[in-house]
Coordinates of C-alpha atoms in Angstrom, one line a residue:
M1 CA -6.0 -23.7 -15.7
T2 CA -2.7 -22.5 -14.9
V3 CA -1.5 -23.5 -11.2
F4 CA 0.7 -21.1 -9.3
D5 CA 2.9 -22.5 -6.6
F6 CA 2.4 -20.1 -3.8
D7 CA 3.7 -22.7 -1.2
R8 CA 6.9 -22.7 -2.6
E9 CA 9.7 -21.3 0.0
I10 CA 12.3 -18.9 -1.5
D11 CA 15.3 -17.8 0.1
R12 CA 15.2 -14.1 -0.2
R13 CA 18.3 -13.7 1.5
A14 CA 20.0 -14.9 -1.7
V15 CA 19.7 -11.1 -2.7
P16 CA 19.8 -7.9 -0.7
A17 CA 16.1 -8.3 0.5
L18 CA 15.1 -5.2 2.5
K19 CA 12.8 -7.5 4.8
H20 CA 15.9 -9.5 5.6
H21 CA 18.4 -6.6 6.0
P22 CA 19.9 -5.9 9.5
A23 CA 18.5 -2.3 9.5
V24 CA 15.0 -3.8 9.4
L25 CA 15.5 -6.9 11.3
G26 CA 17.8 -5.6 13.9
A27 CA 21.4 -7.1 14.9
G28 CA 21.5 -10.7 15.4
A29 CA 17.9 -11.4 14.4
G30 CA 18.7 -14.8 12.5
T31 CA 16.2 -16.0 10.4
P32 CA 12.7 -14.6 11.7
F33 CA 9.3 -14.5 10.1
A34 CA 10.1 -11.5 8.3
A35 CA 6.7 -9.8 8.1
G36 CA 7.7 -6.1 8.4
V37 CA 8.1 -5.0 4.9
A38 CA 5.3 -4.7 2.6
D39 CA 6.2 -7.1 -0.2
M40 CA 5.1 -10.5 -1.0
D41 CA 7.4 -13.7 -0.7
F42 CA 6.0 -15.3 -3.8
A43 CA 7.7 -15.6 -7.2
V44 CA 6.4 -13.2 -9.5
A45 CA 3.9 -13.9 -12.3
P46 CA 5.2 -16.3 -15.0
C47 CA 4.4 -13.6 -17.8
V48 CA 6.5 -10.9 -16.1
Q49 CA 9.7 -13.3 -15.7
A50 CA 9.2 -14.3 -19.5
A51 CA 8.7 -10.6 -20.5
L52 CA 11.8 -9.7 -18.8
A53 CA 14.0 -12.5 -20.3
R54 CA 13.0 -11.5 -23.9
R55 CA 14.0 -8.2 -23.1
L56 CA 17.2 -9.2 -21.6
A57 CA 18.1 -11.1 -24.9
H58 CA 18.3 -7.8 -26.8
P59 CA 22.0 -6.7 -25.6
V60 CA 21.4 -2.9 -25.7
F61 CA 20.3 -1.1 -22.6
G62 CA 20.6 2.3 -23.7
Y63 CA 18.0 4.9 -23.1
E64 CA 14.5 4.2 -24.1
A65 CA 11.3 6.4 -24.4
L66 CA 8.1 5.4 -22.3
P67 CA 6.0 3.1 -24.5
E68 CA 2.7 4.3 -25.6
A69 CA 1.6 0.6 -25.1
L70 CA 2.5 0.8 -21.2
I71 CA 0.1 3.6 -21.2
A72 CA -2.7 1.8 -22.9
A73 CA -2.0 -1.1 -20.8
L74 CA -2.7 1.1 -17.6
I75 CA -5.8 2.7 -19.1
D76 CA -7.2 -1.0 -20.0
W77 CA -6.4 -2.2 -16.5
Q78 CA -8.1 0.5 -14.8
R79 CA -11.3 0.4 -17.0
A80 CA -11.3 -3.7 -16.6
R81 CA -10.4 -3.8 -12.8
H82 CA -11.9 -0.9 -11.5
G83 CA -14.4 0.6 -13.8
W84 CA -12.5 3.8 -14.1
A85 CA -12.2 5.4 -17.5
V86 CA -8.6 7.0 -17.6
A87 CA -7.7 9.6 -20.3
A88 CA -4.2 8.8 -21.9
D89 CA -3.3 12.5 -21.3
W90 CA -4.2 12.3 -17.9
V91 CA -1.2 10.2 -17.1
L92 CA 2.2 11.2 -15.7
R93 CA 5.1 8.8 -15.1
G94 CA 7.2 9.0 -11.8
P95 CA 9.7 6.8 -10.4
N96 CA 7.6 5.5 -7.4
V97 CA 4.3 6.3 -5.8
L98 CA 6.4 7.8 -2.7
N99 CA 8.1 10.3 -5.1
A100 CA 5.0 10.9 -6.9
L101 CA 3.4 11.8 -3.5
S102 CA 6.3 13.8 -2.6
M103 CA 6.2 15.8 -5.6
A104 CA 2.6 16.6 -5.6
V105 CA 2.7 17.8 -2.0
C106 CA 5.7 20.1 -2.9
R107 CA 3.8 21.5 -6.1
F108 CA 0.4 21.9 -4.6
T109 CA 1.4 23.2 -1.2
D110 CA 3.9 25.9 0.2
P111 CA 6.1 25.5 3.1
G112 CA 3.9 25.6 6.5
D113 CA 0.8 24.9 4.9
G114 CA -1.3 22.3 6.4
V115 CA -1.6 18.7 5.2
I116 CA -4.3 16.4 6.4
V117 CA -3.6 12.8 7.1
Q118 CA -5.8 10.0 8.8
P119 CA -3.8 8.0 11.3
P120 CA -3.0 5.4 11.9
V121 CA -1.7 5.3 8.5
F122 CA 1.1 4.5 6.6
F123 CA 4.4 6.4 8.3
D124 CA 6.0 7.8 5.0
F125 CA 2.9 10.1 4.9
F126 CA 4.3 11.6 8.1
D127 CA 8.1 12.1 6.6
I128 CA 6.8 13.4 3.1
V129 CA 5.0 16.2 5.0
G130 CA 7.4 16.9 7.6
E131 CA 10.6 16.7 5.7
N132 CA 9.1 19.1 3.2
G133 CA 8.2 21.7 5.4
R134 CA 4.7 21.4 5.6
R135 CA 2.5 20.7 8.8
I136 CA 0.9 17.6 9.8
V137 CA -2.8 18.0 10.6
E138 CA -4.3 14.7 11.8
N139 CA -7.8 13.6 11.3
P140 CA -7.8 10.3 13.3
L141 CA -9.9 7.2 12.0
I142 CA -12.5 6.1 14.7
R143 CA -12.1 2.4 15.5
G144 CA -15.6 0.7 16.3
E145 CA -16.2 -2.4 18.7
D146 CA -16.0 -4.7 15.8
G147 CA -12.4 -3.4 14.7
R148 CA -13.6 -1.6 11.7
Y149 CA -12.7 2.2 11.1
A150 CA -14.6 5.0 10.3
M151 CA -13.8 8.7 9.0
D152 CA -14.5 11.5 11.4
F153 CA -16.3 13.7 8.9
D154 CA -17.1 16.4 11.7
D155 CA -13.4 16.8 12.6
L156 CA -12.3 16.7 8.8
A157 CA -14.8 19.6 7.9
A158 CA -13.4 21.6 11.1
K159 CA -9.9 21.0 9.9
A160 CA -10.4 21.6 6.1
A161 CA -12.0 24.8 6.9
D162 CA -8.8 26.5 7.9
P163 CA -7.4 28.3 4.7
A164 CA -3.8 27.2 5.7
T165 CA -4.7 23.6 5.0
R166 CA -4.4 22.8 1.4
L167 CA -4.4 19.1 0.8
L168 CA -5.5 15.5 2.1
I169 CA -3.4 12.4 1.5
L170 CA -5.9 9.7 1.3
C171 CA -4.8 6.1 1.6
N172 CA -7.3 4.1 -0.6
P173 CA -7.4 1.0 0.5
H174 CA -5.9 2.2 3.8
N175 CA -2.5 0.9 5.1
P176 CA -2.2 -0.4 7.7
I177 CA -5.8 -1.2 8.6
G178 CA -6.4 -3.0 5.4
Q179 CA -9.9 -1.2 4.6
V180 CA -11.6 -0.5 1.5
W181 CA -13.4 3.0 1.4
A182 CA -16.8 2.7 0.3
P183 CA -18.0 4.7 -2.3
A184 CA -20.5 6.9 -0.1
C185 CA -17.5 7.6 2.2
L186 CA -15.2 8.5 -0.5
R187 CA -18.0 11.0 -2.0
R188 CA -18.4 12.5 1.6
L189 CA -14.7 13.2 1.9
G190 CA -14.6 14.6 -1.6
D191 CA -17.4 17.2 -0.8
I192 CA -15.7 18.1 2.2
C193 CA -12.5 18.8 0.7
A194 CA -14.2 20.3 -2.4
R195 CA -16.1 22.8 -0.3
H196 CA -12.9 24.0 1.3
G197 CA -10.6 23.8 -1.6
V198 CA -8.5 21.0 -0.3
L199 CA -7.1 18.7 -2.9
V200 CA -7.0 14.9 -2.5
L201 CA -4.1 13.2 -3.1
S202 CA -5.0 9.5 -3.3
D203 CA -2.4 6.8 -2.7
E204 CA -3.9 3.7 -4.6
I205 CA -1.0 1.4 -4.6
H206 CA -3.1 -1.3 -2.8
A207 CA -5.9 -1.0 -5.1
D208 CA -5.8 -4.3 -7.3
L209 CA -5.6 -6.2 -4.0
A210 CA -9.4 -6.0 -2.7
L211 CA -9.9 -9.3 -1.3
P212 CA -13.0 -11.6 -2.1
G213 CA -16.3 -9.8 -1.0
H214 CA -14.7 -6.3 -1.4
R215 CA -14.4 -3.8 -4.4
H216 CA -11.9 -0.8 -4.7
T217 CA -13.3 2.3 -5.8
P218 CA -10.8 4.8 -7.3
F219 CA -11.5 8.0 -5.5
A220 CA -11.6 10.2 -8.8
A221 CA -14.4 7.7 -9.9
A222 CA -16.6 7.7 -6.6
A223 CA -18.5 11.0 -8.0
P224 CA -18.2 12.8 -11.2
G225 CA -17.5 16.3 -9.9
H226 CA -14.3 15.1 -7.6
A227 CA -12.2 13.9 -10.4
A228 CA -11.0 17.5 -11.1
N229 CA -10.1 17.9 -7.3
S230 CA -7.9 14.8 -7.4
V231 CA -4.2 13.7 -8.1
T232 CA -4.2 9.6 -7.9
C233 CA -0.9 7.6 -7.5
V234 CA -1.0 4.1 -8.9
S235 CA 1.6 1.3 -9.4
P236 CA 1.4 -2.5 -10.0
A237 CA 4.4 -2.7 -7.5
K238 CA 2.6 -4.1 -4.6
S239 CA -0.1 -6.3 -6.6
F240 CA 2.2 -8.0 -8.8
N241 CA 5.3 -8.1 -6.2
I242 CA 7.6 -6.4 -8.5
A243 CA 8.4 -3.1 -6.4
A244 CA 12.1 -3.4 -7.3
C245 CA 11.4 -3.3 -11.2
A246 CA 8.2 -1.0 -11.3
A247 CA 7.7 2.8 -11.6
A248 CA 4.5 4.8 -10.7
F249 CA 2.0 7.1 -12.6
T250 CA -0.1 10.0 -11.5
I251 CA -3.5 10.4 -12.8
V252 CA -4.3 14.0 -13.1
P253 CA -7.8 14.8 -14.8
D254 CA -7.7 18.5 -14.2
P255 CA -5.4 20.3 -16.9
G256 CA -4.1 22.9 -15.0
R257 CA -3.1 20.8 -12.0
R258 CA -1.5 18.3 -14.5
A259 CA 0.5 20.8 -16.2
A260 CA 1.9 22.2 -13.0
L261 CA 2.9 18.6 -11.9
A262 CA 4.3 17.8 -15.2
A263 CA 6.6 21.3 -14.7
E264 CA 7.5 19.8 -11.1
N265 CA 8.7 16.5 -12.9
S266 CA 10.5 18.5 -15.2
R267 CA 12.1 20.7 -12.8
L268 CA 13.3 17.6 -10.9
T269 CA 14.3 15.8 -14.0
V270 CA 12.2 12.9 -13.4
N271 CA 12.1 11.9 -17.2
K272 CA 13.9 8.9 -17.7
N273 CA 12.7 5.6 -18.2
N274 CA 13.8 2.2 -16.9
A275 CA 13.5 -0.4 -19.9
F276 CA 13.0 -3.3 -17.3
A277 CA 10.3 -1.6 -15.4
N278 CA 8.4 -0.8 -18.4
V279 CA 8.4 -4.4 -19.6
A280 CA 7.5 -5.8 -16.2
M281 CA 4.7 -3.5 -15.5
A282 CA 3.1 -3.8 -19.2
A283 CA 3.5 -7.7 -19.0
A284 CA 1.6 -7.7 -15.5
W285 CA -1.1 -5.6 -16.7
R286 CA -1.7 -7.2 -20.1
E287 CA -1.2 -10.8 -19.0
G288 CA -1.0 -11.1 -15.2
A289 CA -4.7 -11.1 -14.3
A290 CA -4.9 -14.7 -13.7
W291 CA -1.8 -14.8 -11.5
L292 CA -3.1 -11.8 -9.5
D293 CA -6.6 -13.7 -9.1
A294 CA -4.9 -16.5 -7.7
A295 CA -2.6 -14.7 -5.3
I296 CA -5.7 -12.8 -3.8
A297 CA -7.5 -16.1 -3.4
Y298 CA -4.2 -17.5 -1.5
I299 CA -3.8 -14.3 0.4
A300 CA -7.5 -14.5 1.6
A301 CA -7.0 -18.0 2.7
N302 CA -3.9 -16.8 4.7
A303 CA -5.8 -14.1 6.3
A304 CA -8.7 -16.6 7.5
L305 CA -6.2 -19.0 8.7
Y306 CA -4.3 -16.1 10.8
V307 CA -7.4 -14.3 12.2
D308 CA -8.8 -18.2 13.2
R309 CA -5.6 -18.8 14.9
L310 CA -5.5 -15.6 16.8
D311 CA -8.9 -16.2 17.9
R312 CA -7.7 -19.1 20.1
L313 CA -5.1 -16.9 21.9
P314 CA -6.1 -14.8 24.9
G315 CA -5.8 -11.2 24.5
V316 CA -4.8 -11.0 20.9
T317 CA -7.3 -10.3 18.0
A318 CA -7.3 -9.1 14.1
R319 CA -9.7 -8.5 11.7
R320 CA -9.6 -9.9 8.2
P321 CA -8.2 -7.2 5.8
E322 CA -10.6 -6.0 3.0
A323 CA -7.7 -5.5 0.6
G324 CA -4.0 -6.3 0.5
F325 CA -1.8 -8.7 2.5
L326 CA -1.2 -6.6 5.6
V327 CA -3.1 -7.5 8.9
W328 CA -3.5 -4.9 11.9
T329 CA -3.2 -7.0 14.8
D330 CA -4.3 -5.9 18.3
F331 CA -2.0 -6.9 21.4
R332 CA -3.6 -4.1 23.6
A333 CA -5.2 -6.8 25.7
R334 CA -2.0 -8.6 26.6
D335 CA 0.1 -7.3 29.6
L336 CA 2.8 -5.6 27.3
A337 CA 3.9 -1.8 27.3
P338 CA 3.7 -0.8 23.7
D339 CA 7.5 -0.2 23.4
A340 CA 8.1 -3.6 24.6
L341 CA 5.5 -5.4 22.1
K342 CA 7.8 -5.4 19.1
P343 CA 11.0 -6.7 20.9
F344 CA 9.1 -9.4 22.6
L345 CA 7.5 -10.4 19.3
R346 CA 11.1 -10.6 17.8
D347 CA 13.0 -12.1 20.5
R348 CA 10.6 -14.7 21.8
A349 CA 8.4 -15.5 18.6
G350 CA 10.9 -14.7 16.0
W351 CA 8.4 -12.3 14.5
A352 CA 9.8 -9.3 12.7
V353 CA 6.9 -6.8 12.3
T354 CA 6.2 -3.1 12.0
S355 CA 5.2 -1.4 15.4
G356 CA 1.8 0.3 15.3
A357 CA 3.3 3.4 17.1
A358 CA 4.9 4.1 13.7
F359 CA 1.5 4.8 12.2
G360 CA 0.9 7.7 14.4
T361 CA -2.5 8.2 16.8
G362 CA -4.2 5.0 17.5
G363 CA -1.3 2.8 16.6
A364 CA 0.3 2.0 20.4
G365 CA -0.3 -1.7 21.2
F366 CA -0.9 -2.9 17.7
V367 CA 1.5 -4.3 15.1
R368 CA 1.2 -4.7 11.1
V369 CA 1.9 -8.1 10.1
N370 CA 2.6 -9.2 6.2
I371 CA 0.9 -12.6 5.6
A372 CA 1.7 -12.7 2.0
T373 CA 4.1 -15.5 2.5
P374 CA 4.0 -19.4 1.8
R375 CA 1.5 -21.1 3.9
P376 CA 3.9 -23.6 5.7
R377 CA 6.0 -20.5 6.8
L378 CA 2.8 -18.5 8.1
L379 CA 1.9 -21.7 10.1
R380 CA 5.4 -22.1 11.8
A381 CA 5.1 -18.6 12.7
L382 CA 1.5 -18.7 14.4
D383 CA 3.0 -21.8 16.2
A384 CA 5.9 -19.9 17.5
L385 CA 3.6 -16.9 18.5
E386 CA 1.4 -19.4 20.8
R387 CA 4.6 -20.9 22.4
A388 CA 6.0 -17.4 23.2
L389 CA 2.7 -16.0 24.7
A390 CA 2.0 -19.5 26.5
N391 CA 5.6 -19.3 28.1
R392 CA 5.5 -15.7 28.9

């Protein structure tokens, strides 16, 4: 059995890592607990490193076609990991998931149309909608007393009924709350959207990171009739920590919508392939399952440690994520104004995190914390938070 060293601390400042960039950390931030950008601090799977090394040994880096073997690897991965039978001709390639989401919004809506989002939700959804001249329609999630969220289906039905509302962006699993949506929930959402002619655009970049005891359900596989009313964006970028050398894929079962999105790809000339991304993704999907399983187990242990330590601190709570490595952390019971929370954590505890307010309605007083880091570093960060709160 291969043992992977997730405790190894790697200095990511040796390369221009975004999470350590002054634009993210702020001026004079030093070397904090950089937990604001959604990537892992772990070395990538050895199979990915080896595959890239083999490709680098070939000294020609000219234009390359999209390898058929890569699409086959994607299809096999979806079937084995998520029980979703994807046909090869459903798959279109794009540079990254955000680019794919933006292209779908532009192709399937017109300027001024409404696009439903479910806050608190990934902040780039708001930018994609607003910067393309579409109108944000909020369907806020409902937070229960146990910290778990539910969809407000009555509100969703009312807003989907507006003929000017054409599309819903689903975060599945949900970022930042780290929640896996149950099949029954996805079916109900799909029924409402299908009834009112609202296309479901499902961002499933965190799909492979369901933690033990939870299982991801692709929206398009939740009910047979919903696949035709879906566009799904997938990538191994998050799950295999290869965001800097990975691409994305849109899976579009409906032929008409697929042809329309392919035309949009052509219009924007999104038709070149990165040889190193192709190699990294194929190696991850073909050979990386053992590494991913080990990473998930390590992240789950980090999540348990994190939540247990916060339970000892007055006025700070977090619920274990069901998927991913981002923990939605609640500081609302502390005597801190929402706009003072992030500066306090940065200046007093050395934590660089993402403010909950960035995720829209329901986010004030929360922060999103990335725990995909070596455990010794996480322990030091928790010690620093405990000291900062005690000294305040």
